[in-house]
CSV table of C-alpha atoms and ligand atoms in Angstrom, one decimal:
chain,number,residue,atom,x,y,z
A,1,UNK,CA,16.8,25.0,-4.3
A,2,UNK,CA,16.0,21.3,-4.0
A,3,UNK,CA,12.3,20.7,-3.4
A,4,UNK,CA,11.4,19.4,0.1
A,5,UNK,CA,9.6,16.1,0.4
A,6,UNK,CA,8.7,16.7,4.0
A,7,UNK,CA,8.1,20.1,5.6
A,8,UNK,CA,7.2,20.7,9.2
A,9,UNK,CA,6.1,24.2,10.4
A,10,UNK,CA,5.6,24.9,14.1
A,11,UNK,CA,4.8,21.3,14.8
A,12,UNK,CA,3.9,20.4,18.4
A,13,UNK,CA,2.5,17.4,20.2
A,14,UNK,CA,1.2,17.4,23.7
A,15,UNK,CA,0.7,14.2,25.7
A,16,UNK,CA,-1.1,14.6,29.1
A,17,UNK,CA,-0.2,18.3,29.3
A,18,UNK,CA,3.5,17.7,28.4
A,19,UNK,CA,5.0,18.8,25.2
A,20,UNK,CA,6.8,15.8,23.6
A,21,UNK,CA,7.4,17.9,20.4
A,22,UNK,CA,7.6,21.6,20.8
A,23,UNK,CA,7.5,23.8,17.7
A,24,UNK,CA,9.6,21.9,15.2
A,25,UNK,CA,10.4,23.3,11.8
A,26,UNK,CA,12.1,21.0,9.3
A,27,UNK,CA,12.7,20.6,5.6
A,28,UNK,CA,13.8,17.3,4.2
A,29,UNK,CA,15.2,17.8,0.7
A,30,UNK,CA,14.1,15.4,-2.1
A,31,UNK,CA,16.6,12.6,-2.5
A,32,UNK,CA,18.4,13.2,0.8
A,33,UNK,CA,19.1,11.0,3.7
A,34,UNK,CA,18.0,13.0,6.7
A,35,UNK,CA,18.6,11.9,10.3
A,36,UNK,CA,16.8,12.8,13.5
A,37,UNK,CA,19.2,12.4,16.4
A,38,UNK,CA,18.6,13.0,20.1
A,39,UNK,CA,18.5,11.4,23.6
A,40,UNK,CA,15.8,8.9,24.6
A,41,UNK,CA,12.5,10.7,24.9
A,42,UNK,CA,13.5,13.7,22.8
A,43,UNK,CA,10.5,13.4,20.5
A,44,UNK,CA,12.0,11.6,17.4
A,45,UNK,CA,9.5,8.8,17.1
A,46,UNK,CA,6.6,11.1,17.8
A,47,UNK,CA,7.8,13.3,15.0
A,48,UNK,CA,8.1,10.4,12.6
A,49,UNK,CA,4.6,9.1,13.6
A,50,UNK,CA,3.1,12.6,12.8
A,51,UNK,CA,4.8,12.6,9.4
A,52,UNK,CA,3.3,9.2,8.7
A,53,UNK,CA,-0.1,10.4,9.9
A,54,UNK,CA,-0.7,7.9,12.7
A,55,UNK,CA,-0.3,10.6,15.4
A,56,UNK,CA,-2.1,13.9,15.0
A,57,UNK,CA,-0.1,17.1,15.8
A,58,UNK,CA,-1.5,19.3,18.5
A,59,UNK,CA,-0.3,22.3,16.5
A,60,UNK,CA,1.5,23.2,13.3
A,61,UNK,CA,1.4,21.9,9.8
A,62,UNK,CA,3.1,18.9,8.1
A,63,UNK,CA,3.3,18.5,4.4
A,64,UNK,CA,4.6,15.4,2.6
A,65,UNK,CA,5.0,15.7,-1.2
A,66,UNK,CA,3.2,19.0,-0.7
A,67,UNK,CA,0.1,17.4,0.7
A,68,UNK,CA,-1.2,18.4,4.1
A,69,UNK,CA,-1.0,15.1,6.1
A,70,UNK,CA,-3.9,16.2,8.4
A,71,UNK,CA,-6.2,16.5,5.4
A,72,UNK,CA,-5.2,13.5,3.3
A,73,UNK,CA,-3.0,11.0,5.1
A,74,UNK,CA,-4.2,8.3,2.7
A,75,UNK,CA,-2.8,10.0,-0.4
A,76,UNK,CA,0.5,10.4,1.3
A,77,UNK,CA,0.8,6.8,2.7
A,78,UNK,CA,0.7,5.1,-0.7
A,79,UNK,CA,3.9,6.8,-1.6
A,80,UNK,CA,5.6,6.2,1.7
A,81,UNK,CA,7.2,3.2,3.4
A,82,UNK,CA,7.7,3.0,7.2
A,83,UNK,CA,9.6,0.9,9.7
A,84,UNK,CA,8.5,2.0,13.1
A,85,UNK,CA,10.5,1.4,16.3
A,86,UNK,CA,8.4,-1.7,17.2
A,87,UNK,CA,8.1,-4.4,14.6
A,88,UNK,CA,4.5,-5.2,13.6
A,89,UNK,CA,4.6,-8.6,12.0
A,90,UNK,CA,2.2,-11.5,11.9
A,91,UNK,CA,4.0,-13.9,14.3
A,92,UNK,CA,2.7,-17.3,13.2
A,93,UNK,CA,3.4,-16.7,9.6
A,94,UNK,CA,6.6,-17.0,7.6
A,95,UNK,CA,8.5,-13.9,6.2
A,96,UNK,CA,7.3,-14.8,2.8
A,97,UNK,CA,3.6,-14.9,3.9
A,98,UNK,CA,4.1,-11.6,5.8
A,99,UNK,CA,5.4,-10.0,2.6
A,100,UNK,CA,2.6,-11.4,0.5
A,101,UNK,CA,-0.1,-10.2,2.8
A,102,UNK,CA,1.4,-6.8,3.0
A,103,UNK,CA,1.7,-6.7,-0.8
A,104,UNK,CA,-2.0,-7.5,-1.1
A,105,UNK,CA,-2.7,-4.7,1.3
A,106,UNK,CA,-0.9,-2.4,-1.2
A,107,UNK,CA,-3.2,-3.9,-3.9
A,108,UNK,CA,-0.4,-5.7,-5.7
A,109,UNK,CA,-1.6,-8.6,-7.8
A,110,UNK,CA,0.2,-11.5,-9.5
A,111,UNK,CA,2.7,-11.7,-11.1
A,112,UNK,CA,4.0,-8.4,-9.8
A,113,UNK,CA,3.3,-9.5,-6.2
A,114,UNK,CA,5.5,-12.6,-6.4
A,115,UNK,CA,8.2,-10.6,-8.2
A,116,UNK,CA,8.4,-8.1,-5.4
A,117,UNK,CA,8.4,-10.7,-2.7
A,118,UNK,CA,11.3,-12.5,-4.4
A,119,UNK,CA,13.1,-9.3,-4.9
A,120,UNK,CA,12.8,-8.2,-1.3
A,121,UNK,CA,13.8,-11.6,0.1
A,122,UNK,CA,17.0,-11.2,-1.8
A,123,UNK,CA,17.5,-7.5,-1.1
A,124,UNK,CA,17.3,-8.1,2.7
A,125,UNK,CA,18.9,-11.5,2.5
A,126,UNK,CA,15.9,-13.3,4.1
A,127,UNK,CA,15.9,-16.4,1.8
A,128,UNK,CA,17.6,-18.7,4.3
A,129,UNK,CA,14.7,-18.2,6.7
A,130,UNK,CA,11.9,-17.8,4.1
A,131,UNK,CA,9.6,-20.5,5.6
A,132,UNK,CA,10.3,-20.0,9.4
A,133,UNK,CA,7.4,-18.6,11.5
A,134,UNK,CA,8.3,-15.0,12.4
A,135,UNK,CA,8.0,-15.8,16.1
A,136,UNK,CA,11.0,-18.2,15.8
A,137,UNK,CA,13.2,-15.7,14.0
A,138,UNK,CA,15.9,-13.8,15.8
A,139,UNK,CA,15.4,-10.1,16.5
A,140,UNK,CA,17.8,-9.2,13.7
A,141,UNK,CA,15.9,-11.2,11.1
A,142,UNK,CA,12.6,-9.7,12.3
A,143,UNK,CA,14.1,-6.3,11.9
A,144,UNK,CA,15.2,-7.1,8.4
A,145,UNK,CA,11.7,-8.4,7.5
A,146,UNK,CA,10.1,-5.2,8.9
A,147,UNK,CA,12.4,-3.1,6.6
A,148,UNK,CA,11.6,-5.4,3.6
A,149,UNK,CA,7.9,-4.8,4.3
A,150,UNK,CA,8.4,-1.0,4.3
A,151,UNK,CA,9.8,-1.3,0.7
A,152,UNK,CA,6.9,-3.4,-0.7
A,153,UNK,CA,5.3,-0.4,-2.4
A,154,UNK,CA,8.6,1.0,-3.7
A,155,UNK,CA,8.2,4.1,-1.6
A,156,UNK,CA,9.4,7.5,-2.7
A,157,UNK,CA,9.9,8.4,1.0
A,158,UNK,CA,11.2,5.8,3.4
A,159,UNK,CA,10.9,6.4,7.1
A,160,UNK,CA,13.1,4.2,9.4
A,161,UNK,CA,12.9,4.5,13.2
A,162,UNK,CA,16.2,3.0,14.5
A,163,UNK,CA,16.5,0.6,11.6
A,164,UNK,CA,19.8,-1.0,12.8
A,165,UNK,CA,19.2,-1.3,16.5
A,166,UNK,CA,20.0,-4.9,17.5
A,167,UNK,CA,21.6,-5.9,14.2
A,168,UNK,CA,25.0,-7.5,14.1
A,169,UNK,CA,27.9,-5.5,12.6
A,170,UNK,CA,27.8,-7.4,9.3
A,171,UNK,CA,24.1,-6.9,8.8
A,172,UNK,CA,24.3,-3.3,9.8
A,173,UNK,CA,27.0,-2.7,7.1
A,174,UNK,CA,24.8,-4.6,4.5
A,175,UNK,CA,21.8,-2.5,5.5
A,176,UNK,CA,23.8,0.7,5.1
A,177,UNK,CA,24.7,-0.4,1.6
A,178,UNK,CA,21.0,-1.1,0.8
A,179,UNK,CA,20.0,2.4,2.2
A,180,UNK,CA,22.6,4.0,-0.1
A,181,UNK,CA,21.3,2.0,-3.1
A,182,UNK,CA,17.8,3.2,-2.4
A,183,UNK,CA,19.0,6.7,-2.1
A,184,UNK,CA,20.9,6.4,-5.4
A,185,UNK,CA,17.7,5.3,-7.0
A,186,UNK,CA,16.1,8.6,-5.8
A,187,UNK,CA,14.4,7.5,-2.6
A,188,UNK,CA,14.3,10.1,0.1
A,189,UNK,CA,15.1,8.7,3.5
A,190,UNK,CA,14.1,10.0,6.9
A,191,UNK,CA,15.6,8.0,9.8
A,192,UNK,CA,16.5,8.0,13.5
A,193,UNK,CA,19.5,6.4,15.0
A,194,UNK,CA,21.4,6.4,18.3
A,195,UNK,CA,24.6,5.3,16.4
A,196,UNK,CA,26.5,8.5,15.5
A,197,UNK,CA,28.8,6.6,13.2
A,198,UNK,CA,25.8,5.5,11.3
A,199,UNK,CA,24.4,9.0,11.0
A,200,UNK,CA,27.8,10.3,9.9
A,201,UNK,CA,28.1,7.7,7.2
A,202,UNK,CA,24.5,7.8,5.9
A,203,UNK,CA,23.0,11.2,6.5
A,204,UNK,CA,23.4,14.3,4.3
A,205,UNK,CA,21.7,16.3,7.0
A,206,UNK,CA,20.8,15.7,10.6
A,207,UNK,CA,18.6,17.5,13.1
A,208,UNK,CA,19.6,17.1,16.8
A,209,UNK,CA,16.5,17.0,19.0
A,210,UNK,CA,16.5,17.8,22.7
A,211,UNK,CA,13.3,17.9,24.8
A,212,UNK,CA,11.1,18.2,21.8
A,213,UNK,CA,13.0,20.9,20.0
A,214,UNK,CA,15.5,21.0,17.2
A,215,UNK,CA,18.7,22.3,18.9
A,216,UNK,CA,20.9,22.2,15.8
A,217,UNK,CA,20.6,21.2,12.2
A,218,UNK,CA,22.9,20.8,9.2
A,219,UNK,CA,25.3,18.4,7.6
A,220,UNK,CA,27.4,16.3,10.0
A,221,UNK,CA,30.5,18.3,8.9
A,222,UNK,CA,28.7,21.7,9.4
A,223,UNK,CA,27.7,20.7,12.9
A,224,UNK,CA,31.2,19.7,13.8
A,225,UNK,CA,32.5,23.1,12.5
A,226,UNK,CA,29.7,25.1,14.2
A,227,UNK,CA,29.8,23.5,17.6
A,228,UNK,CA,33.4,22.2,18.0
A,229,UNK,CA,36.4,22.0,15.7
A,230,UNK,CA,38.0,19.7,13.2
A,231,UNK,CA,40.3,17.8,15.6
A,232,UNK,CA,40.0,16.4,19.0
A,233,UNK,CA,42.9,16.0,21.4
A,234,UNK,CA,42.0,13.4,24.1
A,235,UNK,CA,44.2,12.8,27.1
A,236,UNK,CA,44.2,11.9,30.7
A,237,UNK,CA,45.2,14.7,33.1
A,238,UNK,CA,44.0,16.4,36.3
A,239,UNK,CA,42.5,19.9,36.4
A,240,UNK,CA,45.7,21.6,37.5
A,241,UNK,CA,47.6,20.1,34.5
A,242,UNK,CA,44.7,21.1,32.3
A,243,UNK,CA,45.0,24.7,33.5
A,244,UNK,CA,48.7,24.7,32.7
A,245,UNK,CA,48.2,23.1,29.3
A,246,UNK,CA,45.5,25.6,28.2
A,247,UNK,CA,46.9,28.7,30.0
A,248,UNK,CA,47.4,30.8,26.9
A,249,UNK,CA,45.4,28.9,24.2
A,250,UNK,CA,42.6,31.4,24.1
A,251,UNK,CA,39.0,30.3,23.8
A,252,UNK,CA,38.8,26.6,23.2
A,253,UNK,CA,35.9,24.1,23.4
A,254,UNK,CA,36.6,21.3,25.8
A,255,UNK,CA,34.9,18.6,27.7
A,256,UNK,CA,35.8,16.6,30.7
A,257,UNK,CA,34.6,13.1,31.7
A,258,UNK,CA,36.3,12.2,35.0
A,259,UNK,CA,40.1,12.2,34.4
A,260,UNK,CA,39.7,12.2,30.6
A,261,UNK,CA,39.9,15.6,28.9
A,262,UNK,CA,38.9,16.3,25.3
A,263,UNK,CA,40.0,19.6,23.7
A,264,UNK,CA,38.6,20.6,20.3
A,265,UNK,CA,40.9,22.5,18.0
A,266,UNK,CA,41.3,23.0,14.3
A,267,UNK,CA,45.0,21.9,14.4
A,268,UNK,CA,46.0,19.8,17.4
A,269,UNK,CA,49.7,19.6,16.5
A,270,UNK,CA,51.0,22.5,18.6
A,271,UNK,CA,48.8,21.6,21.5
A,272,UNK,CA,50.1,18.0,21.3
A,273,UNK,CA,53.7,19.4,21.5
A,274,UNK,CA,52.8,21.2,24.7
A,275,UNK,CA,51.4,18.0,26.1
A,276,UNK,CA,54.7,16.2,25.5
A,277,UNK,CA,56.6,19.0,27.2
A,278,UNK,CA,54.3,18.8,30.3
A,279,UNK,CA,54.3,16.3,33.1
A,280,UNK,CA,51.2,14.8,34.6
A,281,UNK,CA,49.4,13.8,31.4
A,282,UNK,CA,48.9,10.4,29.9
A,283,UNK,CA,47.9,8.7,26.7
A,284,UNK,CA,47.3,11.7,24.4
A,285,UNK,CA,45.5,10.9,21.2
A,286,UNK,CA,44.6,13.2,18.3
A,287,UNK,CA,41.6,12.1,16.2
A,288,UNK,CA,39.1,13.8,13.9
A,289,UNK,CA,36.1,15.2,15.8
A,290,UNK,CA,33.0,13.2,15.2
A,291,UNK,CA,29.3,13.5,15.4
A,292,UNK,CA,29.3,11.8,18.8
A,293,UNK,CA,31.3,14.6,20.2
A,294,UNK,CA,28.8,17.1,18.8
A,295,UNK,CA,25.9,15.1,20.1
A,296,UNK,CA,27.3,15.2,23.6
A,297,UNK,CA,28.2,18.9,23.3
A,298,UNK,CA,24.6,19.7,22.3
A,299,UNK,CA,22.5,17.4,24.4
A,300,UNK,CA,24.6,15.8,27.1
A,301,UNK,CA,27.7,16.3,29.0
A,302,UNK,CA,28.4,19.9,30.2
A,303,UNK,CA,30.7,21.8,27.9
A,304,UNK,CA,32.6,24.9,28.9
A,305,UNK,CA,34.7,27.6,27.2
A,306,UNK,CA,38.3,27.3,28.3
A,307,UNK,CA,39.4,30.6,29.9
A,308,UNK,CA,42.8,32.2,29.8
B,1,ATP,N1,1.3,7.7,23.3
B,1,ATP,C1,2.0,8.5,24.2
B,1,ATP,N2,1.3,8.9,25.3
B,1,ATP,C2,2.0,9.6,26.3
B,1,ATP,N3,3.3,10.0,26.2
B,1,ATP,C3,3.9,9.6,25.1
B,1,ATP,C4,3.3,8.8,24.0
B,1,ATP,N4,4.2,8.7,23.1
B,1,ATP,C5,5.4,9.3,23.4
B,1,ATP,N5,5.2,9.9,24.6
B,1,ATP,C6,6.2,10.7,25.4
B,1,ATP,O1,6.7,11.7,24.5
B,1,ATP,C7,8.1,11.9,24.7
B,1,ATP,C8,8.9,11.6,23.4
B,1,ATP,O2,8.8,10.3,23.1
B,1,ATP,P1,9.4,9.7,21.7
B,1,ATP,O3,9.0,8.2,21.7
B,1,ATP,O4,9.0,10.6,20.6
B,1,ATP,O5,11.0,9.8,22.0
B,1,ATP,P2,12.2,9.3,21.1
B,1,ATP,O6,13.0,10.5,20.8
B,1,ATP,O7,11.7,8.5,20.0
B,1,ATP,O8,13.0,8.5,22.2
B,1,ATP,P3,13.8,7.0,22.0
B,1,ATP,O9,15.2,7.4,21.6
B,1,ATP,O10,13.8,6.5,23.4
B,1,ATP,O11,13.1,6.2,21.0
B,1,ATP,C9,8.5,10.9,25.8
B,1,ATP,O12,8.5,11.7,27.0
B,1,ATP,C10,7.4,9.9,25.8
B,1,ATP,O13,7.2,9.4,27.1
B,2,MG,MG1,12.0,6.6,19.4
């Protein structure tokens, strides 16, 4: 068994009489990249803030590196890096000065301080804007600087709340590569994202939150197998044609969005043959089922069992 870097047991958070987090149990294995997924307001940021020790749980226990965060948040924080959903940067100062000040906060002294600042400017490709006041930087550069700041103390656990929201595709890809490099060096990563392709690429395990609870947890591949099936047949058809198509297919998972039907099957070939033999359908596509399908199945669009 791999040791857990973060464990949550029965963790709850109540705001104004409403449960934002409702009895969450989680184990984040050492060295893993673990993703918290879920719709807006599901409780992801609140959970991360409790792990970091800036929000106190209403109930339950959180241990980071085996230390009870409620008792000794300080001991935990020195080993942890965090990029929260909102950037907190010193606006009139340059990226370089922001990094220096944050380094001093972590009690780094010269020449180590300068070495790390230089290293991080390269790592997050900030050098072209090293001297520009933060307030004049684009959103994407501010985000990159925030992530650089969270790496200043070479954390063993890195918490990233929506790290790539607002980044252009090239920068997202570059950041994914950086996250993988950090993981390869042994850093444990706990992140949230609304991009299911990102979660599928980066995360060894994900927990899908809905209304403050963990609805499902496992590797992206496990979740696809558990909730849906390996392949998705997508096509346009009306409900009568759907009934004819699936008349003797047994129990299948399916989802309808307007005229568009998605059917989840382990092998779509025979179903696709039936589609070709049937009138009233259009644009059939077979593709691998992805985490976005699972996300919708768990949290969103209604999903039904196909009946004979
Ligand atoms: N400080 C606060 N005071 C009152 N309610 C709060 C506070 N922080 C969060 N909430 C509420 O807790 C719930 C969960 O919020 P949270 O920010 O954890 O969601 P999230 O999953 O991170 O959503 P998003 O994907 O939009 O970032 C929401 O209903 C939110 O309004
Ligand atoms: Mg959030």
